[in-house]
mmCIF file of C-alpha atoms in Angstrom:
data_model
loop_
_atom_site.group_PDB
_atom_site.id
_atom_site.type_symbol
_atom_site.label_atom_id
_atom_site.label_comp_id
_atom_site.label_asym_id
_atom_site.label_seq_id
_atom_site.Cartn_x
_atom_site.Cartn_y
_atom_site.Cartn_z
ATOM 1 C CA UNK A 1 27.878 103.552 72.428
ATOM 2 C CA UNK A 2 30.061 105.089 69.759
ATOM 3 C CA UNK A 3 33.328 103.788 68.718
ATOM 4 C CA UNK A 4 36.611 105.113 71.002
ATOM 5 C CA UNK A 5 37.454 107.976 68.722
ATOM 6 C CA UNK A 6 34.177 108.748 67.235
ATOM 7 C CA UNK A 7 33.292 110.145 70.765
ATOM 8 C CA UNK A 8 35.685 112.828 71.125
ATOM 9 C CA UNK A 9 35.286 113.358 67.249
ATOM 10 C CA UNK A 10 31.646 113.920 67.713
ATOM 11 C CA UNK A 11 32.588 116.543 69.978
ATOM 12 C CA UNK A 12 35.572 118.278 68.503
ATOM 13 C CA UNK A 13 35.319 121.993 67.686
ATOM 14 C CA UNK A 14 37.877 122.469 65.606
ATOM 15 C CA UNK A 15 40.536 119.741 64.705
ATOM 16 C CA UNK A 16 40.903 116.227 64.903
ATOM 17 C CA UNK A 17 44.320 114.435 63.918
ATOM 18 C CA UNK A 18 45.382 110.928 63.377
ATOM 19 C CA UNK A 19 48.867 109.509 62.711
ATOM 20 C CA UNK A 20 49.541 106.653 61.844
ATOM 21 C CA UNK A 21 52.881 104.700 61.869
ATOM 22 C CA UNK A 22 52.799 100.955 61.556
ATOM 23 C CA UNK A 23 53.125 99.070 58.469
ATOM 24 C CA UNK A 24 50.840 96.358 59.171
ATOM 25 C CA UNK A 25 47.761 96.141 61.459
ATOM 26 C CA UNK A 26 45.523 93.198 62.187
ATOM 27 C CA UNK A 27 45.255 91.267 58.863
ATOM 28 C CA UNK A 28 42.395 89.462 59.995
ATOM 29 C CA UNK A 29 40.135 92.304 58.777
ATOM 30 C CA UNK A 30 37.180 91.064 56.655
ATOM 31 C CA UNK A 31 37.626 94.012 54.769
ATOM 32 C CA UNK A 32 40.937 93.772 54.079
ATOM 33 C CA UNK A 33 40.636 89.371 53.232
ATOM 34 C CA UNK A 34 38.057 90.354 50.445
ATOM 35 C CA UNK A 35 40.314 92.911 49.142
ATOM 36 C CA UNK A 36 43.310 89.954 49.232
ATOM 37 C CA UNK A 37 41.349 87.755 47.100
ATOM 38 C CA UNK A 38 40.132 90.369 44.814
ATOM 39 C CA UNK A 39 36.488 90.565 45.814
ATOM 40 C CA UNK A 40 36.224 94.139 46.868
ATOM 41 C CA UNK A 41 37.391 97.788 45.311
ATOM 42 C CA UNK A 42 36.180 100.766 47.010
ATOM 43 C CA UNK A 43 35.163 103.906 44.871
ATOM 44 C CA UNK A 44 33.379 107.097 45.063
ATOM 45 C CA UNK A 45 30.685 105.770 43.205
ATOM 46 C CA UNK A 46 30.237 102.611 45.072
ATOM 47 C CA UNK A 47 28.984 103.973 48.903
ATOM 48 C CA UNK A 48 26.468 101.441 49.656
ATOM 49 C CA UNK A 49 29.628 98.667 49.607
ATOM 50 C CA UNK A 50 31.824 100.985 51.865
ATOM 51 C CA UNK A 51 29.853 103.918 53.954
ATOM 52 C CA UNK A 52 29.933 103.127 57.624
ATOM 53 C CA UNK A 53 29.531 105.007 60.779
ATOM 54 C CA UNK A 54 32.906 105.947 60.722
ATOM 55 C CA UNK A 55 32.547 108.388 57.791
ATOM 56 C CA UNK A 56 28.985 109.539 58.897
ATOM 57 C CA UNK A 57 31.098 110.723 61.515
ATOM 58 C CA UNK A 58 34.017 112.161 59.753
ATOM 59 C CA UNK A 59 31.007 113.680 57.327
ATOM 60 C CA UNK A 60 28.941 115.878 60.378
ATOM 61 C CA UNK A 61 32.306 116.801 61.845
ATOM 62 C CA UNK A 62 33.783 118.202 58.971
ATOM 63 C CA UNK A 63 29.733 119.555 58.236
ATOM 64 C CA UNK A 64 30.174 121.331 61.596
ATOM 65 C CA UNK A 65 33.740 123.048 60.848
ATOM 66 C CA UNK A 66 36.198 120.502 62.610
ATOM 67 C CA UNK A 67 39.659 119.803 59.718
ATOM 68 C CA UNK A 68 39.579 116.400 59.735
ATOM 69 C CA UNK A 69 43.357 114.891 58.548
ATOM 70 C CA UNK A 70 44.809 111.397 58.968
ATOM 71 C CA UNK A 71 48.790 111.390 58.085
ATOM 72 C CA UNK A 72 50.605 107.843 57.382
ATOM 73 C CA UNK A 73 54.312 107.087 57.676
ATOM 74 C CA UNK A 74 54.917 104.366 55.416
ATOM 75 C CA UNK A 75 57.615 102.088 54.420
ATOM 76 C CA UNK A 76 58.074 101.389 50.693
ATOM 77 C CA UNK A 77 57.210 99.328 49.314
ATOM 78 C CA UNK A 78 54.049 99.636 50.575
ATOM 79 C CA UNK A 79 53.237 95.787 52.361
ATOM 80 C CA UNK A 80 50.008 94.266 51.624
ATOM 81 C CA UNK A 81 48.202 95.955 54.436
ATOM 82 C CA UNK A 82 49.121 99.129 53.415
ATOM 83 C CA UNK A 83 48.496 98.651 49.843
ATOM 84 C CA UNK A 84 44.872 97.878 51.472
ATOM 85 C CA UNK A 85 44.388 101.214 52.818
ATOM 86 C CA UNK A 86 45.967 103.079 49.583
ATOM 87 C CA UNK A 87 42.831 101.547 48.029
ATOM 88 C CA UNK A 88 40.496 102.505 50.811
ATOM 89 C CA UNK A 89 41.377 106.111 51.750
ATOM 90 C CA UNK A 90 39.416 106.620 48.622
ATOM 91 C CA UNK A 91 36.784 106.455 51.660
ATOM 92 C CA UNK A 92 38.104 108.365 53.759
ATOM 93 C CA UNK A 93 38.922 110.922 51.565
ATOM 94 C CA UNK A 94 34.752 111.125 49.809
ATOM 95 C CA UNK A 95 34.028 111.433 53.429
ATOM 96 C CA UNK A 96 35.670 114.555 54.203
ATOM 97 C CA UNK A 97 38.987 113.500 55.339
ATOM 98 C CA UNK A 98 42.475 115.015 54.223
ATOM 99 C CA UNK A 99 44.848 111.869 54.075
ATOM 100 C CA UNK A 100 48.458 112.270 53.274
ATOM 101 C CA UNK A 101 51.374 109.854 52.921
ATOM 102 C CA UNK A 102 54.938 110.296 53.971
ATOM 103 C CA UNK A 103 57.695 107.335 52.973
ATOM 104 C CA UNK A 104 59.614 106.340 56.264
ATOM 105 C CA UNK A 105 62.874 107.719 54.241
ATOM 106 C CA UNK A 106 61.791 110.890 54.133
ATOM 107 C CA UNK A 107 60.866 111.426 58.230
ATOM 108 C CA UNK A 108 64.433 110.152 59.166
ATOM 109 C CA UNK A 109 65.225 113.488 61.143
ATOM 110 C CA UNK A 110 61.784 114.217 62.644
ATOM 111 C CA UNK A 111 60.460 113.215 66.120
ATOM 112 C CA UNK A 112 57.777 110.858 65.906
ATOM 113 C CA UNK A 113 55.897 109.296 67.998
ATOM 114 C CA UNK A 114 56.402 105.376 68.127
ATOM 115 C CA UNK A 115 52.503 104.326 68.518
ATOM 116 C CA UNK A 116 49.411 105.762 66.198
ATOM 117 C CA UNK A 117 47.308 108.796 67.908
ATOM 118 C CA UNK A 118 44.659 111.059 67.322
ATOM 119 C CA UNK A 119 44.457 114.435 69.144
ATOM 120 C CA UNK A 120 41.162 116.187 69.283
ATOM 121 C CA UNK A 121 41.140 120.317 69.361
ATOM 122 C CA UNK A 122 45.061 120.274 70.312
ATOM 123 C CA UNK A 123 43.333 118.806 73.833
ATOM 124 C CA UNK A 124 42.013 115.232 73.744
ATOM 125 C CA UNK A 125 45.525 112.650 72.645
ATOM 126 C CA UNK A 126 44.104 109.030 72.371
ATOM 127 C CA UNK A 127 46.464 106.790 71.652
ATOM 128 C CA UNK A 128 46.505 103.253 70.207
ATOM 129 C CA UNK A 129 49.002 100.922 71.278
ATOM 130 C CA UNK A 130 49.332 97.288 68.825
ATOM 131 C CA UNK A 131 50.534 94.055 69.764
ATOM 132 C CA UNK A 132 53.444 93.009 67.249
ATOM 133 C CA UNK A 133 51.139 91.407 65.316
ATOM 134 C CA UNK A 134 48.903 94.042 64.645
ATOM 135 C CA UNK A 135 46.027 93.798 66.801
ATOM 136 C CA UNK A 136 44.988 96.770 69.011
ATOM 137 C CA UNK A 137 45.784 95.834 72.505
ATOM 138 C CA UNK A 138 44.615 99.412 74.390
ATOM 139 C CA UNK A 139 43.255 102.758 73.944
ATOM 140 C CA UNK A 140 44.838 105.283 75.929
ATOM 141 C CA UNK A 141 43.115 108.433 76.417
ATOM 142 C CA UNK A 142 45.206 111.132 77.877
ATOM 143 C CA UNK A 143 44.572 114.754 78.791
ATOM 144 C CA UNK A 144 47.866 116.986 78.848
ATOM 145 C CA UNK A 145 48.336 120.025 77.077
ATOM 146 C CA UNK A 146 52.094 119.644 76.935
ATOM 147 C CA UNK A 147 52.132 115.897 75.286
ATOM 148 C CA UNK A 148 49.040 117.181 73.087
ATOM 149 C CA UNK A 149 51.071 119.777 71.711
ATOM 150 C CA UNK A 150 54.123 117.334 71.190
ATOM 151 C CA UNK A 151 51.815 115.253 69.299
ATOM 152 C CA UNK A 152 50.155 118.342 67.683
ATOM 153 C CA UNK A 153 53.902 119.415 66.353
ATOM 154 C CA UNK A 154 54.822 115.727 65.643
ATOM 155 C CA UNK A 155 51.914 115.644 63.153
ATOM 156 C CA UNK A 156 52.149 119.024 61.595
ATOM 157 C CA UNK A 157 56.104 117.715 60.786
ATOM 158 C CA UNK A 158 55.066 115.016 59.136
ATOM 159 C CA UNK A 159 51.922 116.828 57.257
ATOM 160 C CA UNK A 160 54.427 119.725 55.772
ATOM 161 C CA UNK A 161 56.338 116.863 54.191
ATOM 162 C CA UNK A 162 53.341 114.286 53.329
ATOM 163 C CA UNK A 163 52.087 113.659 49.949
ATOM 164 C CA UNK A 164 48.147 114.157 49.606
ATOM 165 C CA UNK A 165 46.584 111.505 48.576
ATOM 166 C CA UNK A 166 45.581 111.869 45.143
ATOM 167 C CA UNK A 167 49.201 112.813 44.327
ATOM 168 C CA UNK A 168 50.835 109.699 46.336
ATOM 169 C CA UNK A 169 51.762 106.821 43.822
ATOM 170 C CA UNK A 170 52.853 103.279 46.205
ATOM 171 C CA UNK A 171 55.759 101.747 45.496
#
């Protein structure tokens, strides 16, 4: 069985969307302890230490047609977490994704959601809702074309203003 949002990724047509809002998510990550203690960089060059099934899925969407773009609203500085996946949208990106940044500062007047979502084909919202300290707690999947579009317009907000990622610099 695939991963929660691999599922409706592998069967979006056209667009699948992901913000994210929270500055810190489980640090308990393997991942993201090797990185800590210096043991880990992820480059373009260096697949075999980072390609998972998450970007094999990102890849064939993206090979079938489907935009693929993750936005993050950050607070800066960046905390360690976040500094984490700075280094590792590097991944995402080599797999097909279009990642963007946008400081907290800058979405003071938009209308954000207050949990992390993906919305699949301006249909499918799935969102993930965190315990304070981090840890995923439940996927909601919802079907309703009115809060998709919400989420749709929340996200394209935040994209107009979001720095890609090769031009974002952490603070």
């Amino acid at each position: 069985m695939k991963p929660p949002a691999r599922e409706p990724l592998s069967r979006a047509r056209r667009t699948a969307i992901h913000l994210e809002v929270r500055d810190q998510y489980a640090s308990t990550d393997p991942d993201f302890l090797e990185w800590r203690e210096g043991r880990r960089t992820f480059t373009p060059d260096n697949r075999a230490d980072w390609w998972e099934g998450w970007h094999e899925a990102v890849r064939d969407s993206v090979s079938r047609g489907v935009s693929v773009r993750r936005a993050r609203v950050v607070s800066e500085p960046l905390t360690e977490y976040l500094r984490w996946e700075y280094d590792y949208a590097v991944t995402n990106v080599v797999a097909g994704e279009d990642v963007r940044w946008l400081p907290r500062r800058q979405a003071k007047d938009l209308a954000v959601p207050a949990v992390d979502f993906w919305v699949f084909d301006s249909e499918l919202v799935l969102f993930h809702h965190f315990g304070g300290d981090g840890v995923l707690q439940e996927r909601e999947y919802v079907n309703d074309a009115a809060l998709a579009a919400w989420c749709v317009k929340a996200f394209d907000a935040v994209w107009e203003r979001a720095t890609p990622h090769e031009e974002y610099k952490p603070v």
